[in-house]
Amino acid sequence: MTLELSKAELEAYKEDGFLVRRSAFLRQEVAALRTAAEVAVQTAMAMVAGASATRYVLDGNLFADIDHTTVQFEHHRGAADIRVIEPVHDLHEEFAQLVHDPRLVRPMCQLIGSAQVALWTAKLNLKPPKVGSGFAWHQDTPYWIHDCQEADRLPNVMVNFDDSSVVNGCLHIVKGSHKFGMLPGCNDERQLAGFYTDPAVFDAGAQVPIEVPSGSLVFFDPLAVHGSQPNNSSRQRRGIILTYQPANRPTLKKKDVINALV
Ligand SMILES: O=C(O)CCC(=O)C(=O)O
């Protein structure tokens, strides 16, 4: 497999809003990422317990902000399991290096149309066995539109740390949904309702479950409607989603510039 995306892959991304590169990372590389995730969770737990953490509840779910880092907890009552850490690249050297991995960066240069790219954000999505909650349908651009003038130039790549299937709550992407621009959000009593795409405005029948082996990459458009089901299985479903932007622009939260090495 070449680093650069082929014409056919670029065409598929343009048409579908996503593309998959199966088993791009070796078994031992994935093992190192899993270990890094465990360490990052311990670090985040200690940060949440520290004096500078600000805890708050949105839609009944616990969040904590520690400086520029946000930790989201799982959704069951009294949850002690972490659901998401954002950003996570500065919590472990393995993740800091991953930002510069040419298997991510070279395709990103093509998708962004820029000779050099920078990190926008990096989320560790944990979705633990039995308690891992789903993610309602959403696009990423509504989250980012106030912090970036080109929120359509922020493609994502998910690196899967585990074999992922419908059973353990793999990512689902609505094929072609990126073509419709920013879609209306829900309008209900939830505090975050506006961030979830109104199910009446897209065809959920076009969803594709991204069932892939560990070490696989999923590149997807920030306008693609995506989400996932809970993890009711006894298997892990961990992954990191890195988002890139044209070079020399600041990251979403810390506002530092992290140009990827080319
Ligand atoms: O982890 C998942 O299944 C979905 C994550 C997601 O949609 C996101 O972080 O934007």
PDB file of N, CA, C and O in Angstrom, residues 172-232:
ATOM      1  N   HIS A 172     -20.365   4.405  12.487  1.00  0.00           N
ATOM      2  CA  HIS A 172     -21.250   4.319  11.313  1.00  0.00           C
ATOM      3  C   HIS A 172     -21.179   5.671  10.595  1.00  0.00           C
ATOM      4  O   HIS A 172     -21.219   6.714  11.263  1.00  0.00           O
ATOM      5  N   ILE A 173     -21.103   5.640   9.273  1.00  0.00           N
ATOM      6  CA  ILE A 173     -21.068   6.895   8.509  1.00  0.00           C
ATOM      7  C   ILE A 173     -22.181   6.849   7.460  1.00  0.00           C
ATOM      8  O   ILE A 173     -22.376   5.813   6.799  1.00  0.00           O
ATOM      9  N   VAL A 174     -22.899   7.957   7.326  1.00  0.00           N
ATOM     10  CA  VAL A 174     -23.965   8.015   6.319  1.00  0.00           C
ATOM     11  C   VAL A 174     -23.338   8.421   4.985  1.00  0.00           C
ATOM     12  O   VAL A 174     -22.892   9.571   4.816  1.00  0.00           O
ATOM     13  N   LYS A 175     -23.298   7.451   4.109  1.00  0.00           N
ATOM     14  CA  LYS A 175     -22.636   7.621   2.812  1.00  0.00           C
ATOM     15  C   LYS A 175     -23.227   8.804   2.038  1.00  0.00           C
ATOM     16  O   LYS A 175     -24.455   8.907   1.914  1.00  0.00           O
ATOM     17  N   GLY A 176     -22.385   9.680   1.551  1.00  0.00           N
ATOM     18  CA  GLY A 176     -22.841  10.795   0.713  1.00  0.00           C
ATOM     19  C   GLY A 176     -23.417  11.971   1.482  1.00  0.00           C
ATOM     20  O   GLY A 176     -23.729  13.012   0.885  1.00  0.00           O
ATOM     21  N   SER A 177     -23.551  11.854   2.800  1.00  0.00           N
ATOM     22  CA  SER A 177     -24.229  12.915   3.559  1.00  0.00           C
ATOM     23  C   SER A 177     -23.414  14.212   3.606  1.00  0.00           C
ATOM     24  O   SER A 177     -23.962  15.286   3.864  1.00  0.00           O
ATOM     25  N   HIS A 178     -22.114  14.123   3.342  1.00  0.00           N
ATOM     26  CA  HIS A 178     -21.256  15.316   3.377  1.00  0.00           C
ATOM     27  C   HIS A 178     -21.602  16.282   2.262  1.00  0.00           C
ATOM     28  O   HIS A 178     -21.220  17.446   2.308  1.00  0.00           O
ATOM     29  N   LYS A 179     -22.321  15.782   1.250  1.00  0.00           N
ATOM     30  CA  LYS A 179     -22.599  16.629   0.072  1.00  0.00           C
ATOM     31  C   LYS A 179     -23.658  17.688   0.346  1.00  0.00           C
ATOM     32  O   LYS A 179     -23.851  18.579  -0.471  1.00  0.00           O
ATOM     33  N   PHE A 180     -24.369  17.551   1.476  1.00  0.00           N
ATOM     34  CA  PHE A 180     -25.495  18.452   1.725  1.00  0.00           C
ATOM     35  C   PHE A 180     -25.145  19.642   2.607  1.00  0.00           C
ATOM     36  O   PHE A 180     -26.031  20.372   3.043  1.00  0.00           O
ATOM     37  N   GLY A 181     -23.856  19.816   2.884  1.00  0.00           N
ATOM     38  CA  GLY A 181     -23.439  20.961   3.702  1.00  0.00           C
ATOM     39  C   GLY A 181     -23.844  20.769   5.153  1.00  0.00           C
ATOM     40  O   GLY A 181     -24.148  19.657   5.580  1.00  0.00           O
ATOM     41  N   MET A 182     -23.859  21.882   5.881  1.00  0.00           N
ATOM     42  CA  MET A 182     -24.189  21.767   7.296  1.00  0.00           C
ATOM     43  C   MET A 182     -25.699  21.628   7.454  1.00  0.00           C
ATOM     44  O   MET A 182     -26.462  22.474   7.007  1.00  0.00           O
ATOM     45  N   LEU A 183     -26.116  20.541   8.082  1.00  0.00           N
ATOM     46  CA  LEU A 183     -27.533  20.199   8.187  1.00  0.00           C
ATOM     47  C   LEU A 183     -28.108  20.730   9.506  1.00  0.00           C
ATOM     48  O   LEU A 183     -27.360  20.910  10.479  1.00  0.00           O
ATOM     49  N   PRO A 184     -29.440  20.927   9.565  1.00  0.00           N
ATOM     50  CA  PRO A 184     -30.027  21.433  10.814  1.00  0.00           C
ATOM     51  C   PRO A 184     -29.872  20.443  11.968  1.00  0.00           C
ATOM     52  O   PRO A 184     -29.914  19.231  11.762  1.00  0.00           O
ATOM     53  N   GLY A 185     -29.692  20.987  13.161  1.00  0.00           N
ATOM     54  CA  GLY A 185     -29.584  20.147  14.350  1.00  0.00           C
ATOM     55  C   GLY A 185     -30.964  19.815  14.894  1.00  0.00           C
ATOM     56  O   GLY A 185     -31.986  20.302  14.397  1.00  0.00           O
ATOM     57  N   CYS A 186     -31.005  18.987  15.918  1.00  0.00           N
ATOM     58  CA  CYS A 186     -32.270  18.639  16.569  1.00  0.00           C
ATOM     59  C   CYS A 186     -32.757  19.836  17.371  1.00  0.00           C
ATOM     60  O   CYS A 186     -31.982  20.740  17.703  1.00  0.00           O
ATOM     61  N   ASN A 187     -34.046  19.819  17.666  1.00  0.00           N
ATOM     62  CA  ASN A 187     -34.632  20.909  18.429  1.00  0.00           C
ATOM     63  C   ASN A 187     -35.502  20.287  19.524  1.00  0.00           C
ATOM     64  O   ASN A 187     -36.681  20.081  19.330  1.00  0.00           O
ATOM     65  N   ASP A 188     -34.871  19.902  20.599  1.00  0.00           N
ATOM     66  CA  ASP A 188     -35.620  19.293  21.701  1.00  0.00           C
ATOM     67  C   ASP A 188     -35.032  19.791  23.014  1.00  0.00           C
ATOM     68  O   ASP A 188     -34.241  20.739  23.031  1.00  0.00           O
ATOM     69  N   GLU A 189     -35.414  19.138  24.102  1.00  0.00           N
ATOM     70  CA  GLU A 189     -35.039  19.675  25.424  1.00  0.00           C
ATOM     71  C   GLU A 189     -33.586  19.419  25.813  1.00  0.00           C
ATOM     72  O   GLU A 189     -33.091  19.989  26.790  1.00  0.00           O
ATOM     73  N   ARG A 190     -32.864  18.580  25.060  1.00  0.00           N
ATOM     74  CA  ARG A 190     -31.468  18.298  25.431  1.00  0.00           C
ATOM     75  C   ARG A 190     -30.605  19.563  25.296  1.00  0.00           C
ATOM     76  O   ARG A 190     -30.744  20.305  24.331  1.00  0.00           O
ATOM     77  N   GLN A 191     -29.675  19.754  26.221  1.00  0.00           N
ATOM     78  CA  GLN A 191     -28.802  20.941  26.163  1.00  0.00           C
ATOM     79  C   GLN A 191     -27.946  20.931  24.899  1.00  0.00           C
ATOM     80  O   GLN A 191     -27.634  21.972  24.348  1.00  0.00           O
ATOM     81  N   LEU A 192     -27.537  19.744  24.463  1.00  0.00           N
ATOM     82  CA  LEU A 192     -26.666  19.650  23.292  1.00  0.00           C
ATOM     83  C   LEU A 192     -27.439  19.286  22.022  1.00  0.00           C
ATOM     84  O   LEU A 192     -26.826  18.911  21.013  1.00  0.00           O
ATOM     85  N   ALA A 193     -28.771  19.424  22.059  1.00  0.00           N
ATOM     86  CA  ALA A 193     -29.607  18.967  20.940  1.00  0.00           C
ATOM     87  C   ALA A 193     -29.148  19.526  19.596  1.00  0.00           C
ATOM     88  O   ALA A 193     -29.101  18.808  18.592  1.00  0.00           O
ATOM     89  N   GLY A 194     -28.788  20.803  19.594  1.00  0.00           N
ATOM     90  CA  GLY A 194     -28.431  21.461  18.331  1.00  0.00           C
ATOM     91  C   GLY A 194     -27.209  20.863  17.648  1.00  0.00           C
ATOM     92  O   GLY A 194     -27.006  21.074  16.449  1.00  0.00           O
ATOM     93  N   PHE A 195     -26.397  20.118  18.405  1.00  0.00           N
ATOM     94  CA  PHE A 195     -25.209  19.489  17.806  1.00  0.00           C
ATOM     95  C   PHE A 195     -25.532  18.156  17.130  1.00  0.00           C
ATOM     96  O   PHE A 195     -24.713  17.618  16.392  1.00  0.00           O
ATOM     97  N   TYR A 196     -26.720  17.603  17.414  1.00  0.00           N
ATOM     98  CA  TYR A 196     -27.091  16.310  16.820  1.00  0.00           C
ATOM     99  C   TYR A 196     -27.935  16.560  15.582  1.00  0.00           C
ATOM    100  O   TYR A 196     -28.903  17.322  15.624  1.00  0.00           O
ATOM    101  N   THR A 197     -27.569  15.918  14.492  1.00  0.00           N
ATOM    102  CA  THR A 197     -28.242  16.182  13.217  1.00  0.00           C
ATOM    103  C   THR A 197     -29.692  15.688  13.277  1.00  0.00           C
ATOM    104  O   THR A 197     -29.953  14.569  13.726  1.00  0.00           O
ATOM    105  N   ASP A 198     -30.593  16.548  12.809  1.00  0.00           N
ATOM    106  CA  ASP A 198     -32.016  16.206  12.774  1.00  0.00           C
ATOM    107  C   ASP A 198     -32.206  14.951  11.904  1.00  0.00           C
ATOM    108  O   ASP A 198     -31.896  14.979  10.710  1.00  0.00           O
ATOM    109  N   PRO A 199     -32.712  13.863  12.453  1.00  0.00           N
ATOM    110  CA  PRO A 199     -32.830  12.612  11.676  1.00  0.00           C
ATOM    111  C   PRO A 199     -33.762  12.737  10.472  1.00  0.00           C
ATOM    112  O   PRO A 199     -33.718  11.905   9.554  1.00  0.00           O
ATOM    113  N   ALA A 200     -34.594  13.807  10.446  1.00  0.00           N
ATOM    114  CA  ALA A 200     -35.524  13.970   9.327  1.00  0.00           C
ATOM    115  C   ALA A 200     -34.825  14.477   8.068  1.00  0.00           C
ATOM    116  O   ALA A 200     -35.397  14.422   6.973  1.00  0.00           O
ATOM    117  N   VAL A 201     -33.581  14.964   8.187  1.00  0.00           N
ATOM    118  CA  VAL A 201     -32.973  15.656   7.041  1.00  0.00           C
ATOM    119  C   VAL A 201     -31.917  14.830   6.309  1.00  0.00           C
ATOM    120  O   VAL A 201     -31.244  15.326   5.407  1.00  0.00           O
ATOM    121  N   PHE A 202     -31.729  13.572   6.698  1.00  0.00           N
ATOM    122  CA  PHE A 202     -30.794  12.717   5.954  1.00  0.00           C
ATOM    123  C   PHE A 202     -31.348  11.299   5.946  1.00  0.00           C
ATOM    124  O   PHE A 202     -32.278  10.975   6.704  1.00  0.00           O
ATOM    125  N   ASP A 203     -30.760  10.489   5.089  1.00  0.00           N
ATOM    126  CA  ASP A 203     -31.266   9.126   4.900  1.00  0.00           C
ATOM    127  C   ASP A 203     -30.418   8.149   5.725  1.00  0.00           C
ATOM    128  O   ASP A 203     -29.351   7.716   5.281  1.00  0.00           O
ATOM    129  N   ALA A 204     -30.928   7.796   6.903  1.00  0.00           N
ATOM    130  CA  ALA A 204     -30.169   6.878   7.773  1.00  0.00           C
ATOM    131  C   ALA A 204     -29.992   5.515   7.101  1.00  0.00           C
ATOM    132  O   ALA A 204     -29.112   4.737   7.480  1.00  0.00           O
ATOM    133  N   GLY A 205     -30.808   5.256   6.084  1.00  0.00           N
ATOM    134  CA  GLY A 205     -30.690   3.994   5.336  1.00  0.00           C
ATOM    135  C   GLY A 205     -29.375   3.910   4.571  1.00  0.00           C
ATOM    136  O   GLY A 205     -28.961   2.815   4.157  1.00  0.00           O
ATOM    137  N   ALA A 206     -28.722   5.056   4.386  1.00  0.00           N
ATOM    138  CA  ALA A 206     -27.454   5.057   3.638  1.00  0.00           C
ATOM    139  C   ALA A 206     -26.256   4.871   4.576  1.00  0.00           C
ATOM    140  O   ALA A 206     -25.106   5.006   4.161  1.00  0.00           O
ATOM    141  N   GLN A 207     -26.511   4.541   5.835  1.00  0.00           N
ATOM    142  CA  GLN A 207     -25.389   4.400   6.788  1.00  0.00           C
ATOM    143  C   GLN A 207     -24.570   3.141   6.487  1.00  0.00           C
ATOM    144  O   GLN A 207     -25.104   2.114   6.057  1.00  0.00           O
ATOM    145  N   VAL A 208     -23.273   3.274   6.714  1.00  0.00           N
ATOM    146  CA  VAL A 208     -22.354   2.151   6.513  1.00  0.00           C
ATOM    147  C   VAL A 208     -21.657   1.875   7.846  1.00  0.00           C
ATOM    148  O   VAL A 208     -20.983   2.758   8.386  1.00  0.00           O
ATOM    149  N   PRO A 209     -21.828   0.663   8.404  1.00  0.00           N
ATOM    150  CA  PRO A 209     -21.057   0.339   9.610  1.00  0.00           C
ATOM    151  C   PRO A 209     -19.615   0.069   9.217  1.00  0.00           C
ATOM    152  O   PRO A 209     -19.348  -0.720   8.310  1.00  0.00           O
ATOM    153  N   ILE A 210     -18.693   0.747   9.859  1.00  0.00           N
ATOM    154  CA  ILE A 210     -17.283   0.614   9.479  1.00  0.00           C
ATOM    155  C   ILE A 210     -16.675  -0.543  10.281  1.00  0.00           C
ATOM    156  O   ILE A 210     -16.070  -0.331  11.336  1.00  0.00           O
ATOM    157  N   GLU A 211     -16.873  -1.741   9.785  1.00  0.00           N
ATOM    158  CA  GLU A 211     -16.387  -2.948  10.468  1.00  0.00           C
ATOM    159  C   GLU A 211     -14.987  -3.246   9.952  1.00  0.00           C
ATOM    160  O   GLU A 211     -14.814  -3.590   8.771  1.00  0.00           O
ATOM    161  N   VAL A 212     -14.010  -3.073  10.829  1.00  0.00           N
ATOM    162  CA  VAL A 212     -12.599  -3.161  10.392  1.00  0.00           C
ATOM    163  C   VAL A 212     -11.748  -3.868  11.443  1.00  0.00           C
ATOM    164  O   VAL A 212     -12.063  -3.825  12.635  1.00  0.00           O
ATOM    165  N   PRO A 213     -10.651  -4.478  11.003  1.00  0.00           N
ATOM    166  CA  PRO A 213      -9.712  -5.020  11.988  1.00  0.00           C
ATOM    167  C   PRO A 213      -8.924  -3.915  12.686  1.00  0.00           C
ATOM    168  O   PRO A 213      -8.830  -2.793  12.173  1.00  0.00           O
ATOM    169  N   SER A 214      -8.352  -4.247  13.841  1.00  0.00           N
ATOM    170  CA  SER A 214      -7.532  -3.265  14.569  1.00  0.00           C
ATOM    171  C   SER A 214      -6.407  -2.784  13.663  1.00  0.00           C
ATOM    172  O   SER A 214      -5.939  -3.527  12.794  1.00  0.00           O
ATOM    173  N   GLY A 215      -5.996  -1.547  13.859  1.00  0.00           N
ATOM    174  CA  GLY A 215      -4.931  -0.978  13.032  1.00  0.00           C
ATOM    175  C   GLY A 215      -5.443  -0.354  11.743  1.00  0.00           C
ATOM    176  O   GLY A 215      -4.662   0.182  10.952  1.00  0.00           O
ATOM    177  N   SER A 216      -6.753  -0.402  11.536  1.00  0.00           N
ATOM    178  CA  SER A 216      -7.319   0.187  10.305  1.00  0.00           C
ATOM    179  C   SER A 216      -7.566   1.682  10.479  1.00  0.00           C
ATOM    180  O   SER A 216      -7.813   2.157  11.599  1.00  0.00           O
ATOM    181  N   LEU A 217      -7.520   2.382   9.367  1.00  0.00           N
ATOM    182  CA  LEU A 217      -7.741   3.832   9.352  1.00  0.00           C
ATOM    183  C   LEU A 217      -9.042   4.159   8.636  1.00  0.00           C
ATOM    184  O   LEU A 217      -9.334   3.555   7.596  1.00  0.00           O
ATOM    185  N   VAL A 218      -9.778   5.094   9.183  1.00  0.00           N
ATOM    186  CA  VAL A 218     -10.992   5.593   8.511  1.00  0.00           C
ATOM    187  C   VAL A 218     -10.834   7.091   8.358  1.00  0.00           C
ATOM    188  O   VAL A 218     -10.799   7.821   9.358  1.00  0.00           O
ATOM    189  N   PHE A 219     -10.687   7.540   7.145  1.00  0.00           N
ATOM    190  CA  PHE A 219     -10.645   8.974   6.860  1.00  0.00           C
ATOM    191  C   PHE A 219     -12.082   9.413   6.584  1.00  0.00           C
ATOM    192  O   PHE A 219     -12.772   8.779   5.787  1.00  0.00           O
ATOM    193  N   PHE A 220     -12.522  10.501   7.223  1.00  0.00           N
ATOM    194  CA  PHE A 220     -13.887  10.955   6.913  1.00  0.00           C
ATOM    195  C   PHE A 220     -14.029  12.469   6.979  1.00  0.00           C
ATOM    196  O   PHE A 220     -13.333  13.159   7.717  1.00  0.00           O
ATOM    197  N   ASP A 221     -14.962  12.925   6.159  1.00  0.00           N
ATOM    198  CA  ASP A 221     -15.211  14.351   5.945  1.00  0.00           C
ATOM    199  C   ASP A 221     -15.908  14.937   7.182  1.00  0.00           C
ATOM    200  O   ASP A 221     -16.791  14.293   7.753  1.00  0.00           O
ATOM    201  N   PRO A 222     -15.545  16.168   7.598  1.00  0.00           N
ATOM    202  CA  PRO A 222     -16.185  16.752   8.782  1.00  0.00           C
ATOM    203  C   PRO A 222     -17.675  17.027   8.599  1.00  0.00           C
ATOM    204  O   PRO A 222     -18.395  17.241   9.578  1.00  0.00           O
ATOM    205  N   LEU A 223     -18.141  17.013   7.341  1.00  0.00           N
ATOM    206  CA  LEU A 223     -19.567  17.205   7.090  1.00  0.00           C
ATOM    207  C   LEU A 223     -20.321  15.873   7.014  1.00  0.00           C
ATOM    208  O   LEU A 223     -21.548  15.858   6.911  1.00  0.00           O
ATOM    209  N   ALA A 224     -19.606  14.761   7.022  1.00  0.00           N
ATOM    210  CA  ALA A 224     -20.269  13.448   6.939  1.00  0.00           C
ATOM    211  C   ALA A 224     -21.051  13.203   8.236  1.00  0.00           C
ATOM    212  O   ALA A 224     -20.505  13.355   9.332  1.00  0.00           O
ATOM    213  N   VAL A 225     -22.317  12.833   8.112  1.00  0.00           N
ATOM    214  CA  VAL A 225     -23.110  12.491   9.299  1.00  0.00           C
ATOM    215  C   VAL A 225     -22.607  11.135   9.803  1.00  0.00           C
ATOM    216  O   VAL A 225     -22.504  10.183   9.036  1.00  0.00           O
ATOM    217  N   HIS A 226     -22.260  11.087  11.085  1.00  0.00           N
ATOM    218  CA  HIS A 226     -21.730   9.842  11.636  1.00  0.00           C
ATOM    219  C   HIS A 226     -22.173   9.678  13.087  1.00  0.00           C
ATOM    220  O   HIS A 226     -22.649  10.631  13.718  1.00  0.00           O
ATOM    221  N   GLY A 227     -22.004   8.485  13.603  1.00  0.00           N
ATOM    222  CA  GLY A 227     -22.389   8.191  14.978  1.00  0.00           C
ATOM    223  C   GLY A 227     -22.116   6.728  15.246  1.00  0.00           C
ATOM    224  O   GLY A 227     -21.488   6.041  14.436  1.00  0.00           O
ATOM    225  N   SER A 228     -22.562   6.256  16.402  1.00  0.00           N
ATOM    226  CA  SER A 228     -22.329   4.835  16.694  1.00  0.00           C
ATOM    227  C   SER A 228     -23.273   4.370  17.787  1.00  0.00           C
ATOM    228  O   SER A 228     -23.863   5.170  18.509  1.00  0.00           O
ATOM    229  N   GLN A 229     -23.413   3.064  17.880  1.00  0.00           N
ATOM    230  CA  GLN A 229     -24.283   2.423  18.871  1.00  0.00           C
ATOM    231  C   GLN A 229     -23.467   2.155  20.149  1.00  0.00           C
ATOM    232  O   GLN A 229     -22.244   2.147  20.104  1.00  0.00           O
ATOM    233  N   PRO A 230     -24.162   1.892  21.258  1.00  0.00           N
ATOM    234  CA  PRO A 230     -23.429   1.554  22.488  1.00  0.00           C
ATOM    235  C   PRO A 230     -22.627   0.261  22.321  1.00  0.00           C
ATOM    236  O   PRO A 230     -22.903  -0.531  21.421  1.00  0.00           O
ATOM    237  N   ASN A 231     -21.661   0.093  23.203  1.00  0.00           N
ATOM    238  CA  ASN A 231     -20.895  -1.156  23.222  1.00  0.00           C
ATOM    239  C   ASN A 231     -21.452  -2.049  24.328  1.00  0.00           C
ATOM    240  O   ASN A 231     -21.096  -1.907  25.491  1.00  0.00           O
ATOM    241  N   ASN A 232     -22.348  -2.957  23.943  1.00  0.00           N
ATOM    242  CA  ASN A 232     -22.940  -3.860  24.936  1.00  0.00           C
ATOM    243  C   ASN A 232     -22.148  -5.157  25.039  1.00  0.00           C
ATOM    244  O   ASN A 232     -22.518  -6.062  25.780  1.00  0.00           O
TER     245      ASN A 232
END
